[in-house]
Amino acid sequence: MKTQILNLIKTDHELLKQWSLGLSDPNLFPVISRIDVPEDNRKKIIFILPSFLHSHSISTKKSALIMVLKHRKIVTLYYCDHPNYLFKKEKNSEFQIIY
């Protein structure tokens, strides 16, 4: 896998998570193309809803895919059943929902 996808850079941790979740770069293109890159160095948390994942044949899970960015770097990604706790936990972060 490459360490860059469109205009974002993937960290080593993200590469490992992507591999362990079975997500290829072509699977992630529809998601990455919709991300608004944060201008400053703040953390950005992106919720990719199951309806979007199903419609683009990325996943059949009933969980949201969470992607964490720090400026242009993708730090990690994971599936989460109840991601609403992140709004309370990450008060200083920027959020984006892809549906």
Coordinates of C-alpha atoms in Angstrom, one line a residue:
M1 CA 0.0 0.0 0.0
K2 CA 1.2 3.5 -0.7
T3 CA 1.8 6.0 2.1
Q4 CA -0.3 8.7 0.4
I5 CA -3.9 8.6 -0.8
L6 CA -5.1 11.5 -2.9
N7 CA -4.1 14.6 -0.8
L8 CA -3.7 12.8 2.5
I9 CA -0.6 11.1 4.1
K10 CA -1.1 7.8 5.9
T11 CA 0.9 7.1 9.1
D12 CA 2.4 3.7 9.8
H13 CA -0.4 3.0 12.4
E14 CA -3.1 3.8 9.8
L15 CA -1.4 1.5 7.3
L16 CA -1.5 -1.3 9.9
K17 CA -5.2 -0.6 10.8
Q18 CA -6.2 -0.4 7.1
W19 CA -4.5 -3.8 6.4
S20 CA -6.1 -5.4 9.5
L21 CA -9.6 -4.2 8.6
G22 CA -9.1 -5.4 5.0
L23 CA -9.6 -2.0 3.4
S24 CA -7.7 -1.3 0.2
D25 CA -6.9 2.1 -1.2
P26 CA -9.6 1.9 -3.9
N27 CA -12.1 1.1 -1.2
L28 CA -11.2 4.3 0.6
F29 CA -11.2 6.7 -2.5
P30 CA -14.9 7.5 -2.2
V31 CA -14.4 8.5 1.5
I32 CA -11.1 10.4 1.0
S33 CA -12.6 12.4 -1.9
R34 CA -15.2 13.8 0.5
I35 CA -12.9 14.8 3.3
D36 CA -12.4 18.5 4.0
V37 CA -8.8 18.7 5.1
P38 CA -8.4 20.8 8.3
E39 CA -6.4 24.0 7.7
D40 CA -4.7 24.1 11.1
N41 CA -3.1 21.4 13.1
R42 CA -6.3 20.5 15.0
K43 CA -7.6 16.9 15.2
K44 CA -10.4 16.0 12.9
I45 CA -12.7 13.1 13.5
I46 CA -14.7 11.8 10.5
F47 CA -17.7 9.6 10.9
I48 CA -18.4 7.4 7.8
L49 CA -22.0 6.1 8.3
P50 CA -22.9 2.5 7.5
S51 CA -25.3 3.6 4.8
F52 CA -22.4 5.2 2.9
L53 CA -20.2 2.2 3.4
H54 CA -22.9 -0.1 2.1
S55 CA -23.8 2.0 -0.9
H56 CA -20.1 2.1 -2.0
S57 CA -19.5 -1.6 -1.2
I58 CA -16.9 -0.8 1.4
S59 CA -18.3 -2.8 4.3
T60 CA -21.3 -4.8 5.2
K61 CA -20.9 -4.0 8.9
K62 CA -23.6 -2.2 10.9
S63 CA -20.9 0.0 12.5
A64 CA -19.7 3.5 11.5
L65 CA -16.1 3.8 10.3
I66 CA -14.2 6.4 12.3
M67 CA -11.2 8.1 10.7
V68 CA -8.9 10.4 12.8
L69 CA -6.9 13.1 11.0
K70 CA -4.2 15.5 12.2
H71 CA -3.8 18.1 9.5
R72 CA -3.1 16.1 6.3
K73 CA -2.2 12.9 8.1
I74 CA -4.5 10.0 8.7
V75 CA -3.7 8.9 12.2
T76 CA -6.0 5.9 12.5
L77 CA -9.3 4.3 11.5
Y78 CA -11.6 1.9 13.2
Y79 CA -15.2 0.6 13.4
C80 CA -17.4 1.8 16.2
D81 CA -21.0 0.8 17.1
H82 CA -21.8 3.9 19.2
P83 CA -19.6 6.8 18.1
N84 CA -21.7 9.5 19.8
Y85 CA -19.3 9.4 22.8
L86 CA -16.7 11.1 20.7
F87 CA -18.6 14.4 20.6
K88 CA -18.3 14.6 24.4
K89 CA -14.8 13.1 24.6
E90 CA -13.2 15.2 21.8
K91 CA -14.6 18.6 22.5
N92 CA -11.7 20.5 20.9
S93 CA -11.8 18.5 17.7
E94 CA -13.4 19.2 14.4
F95 CA -16.0 16.8 13.2
Q96 CA -17.3 15.7 9.7
I97 CA -20.0 13.2 9.0
I98 CA -20.0 11.4 5.6
Y99 CA -23.4 9.8 4.8

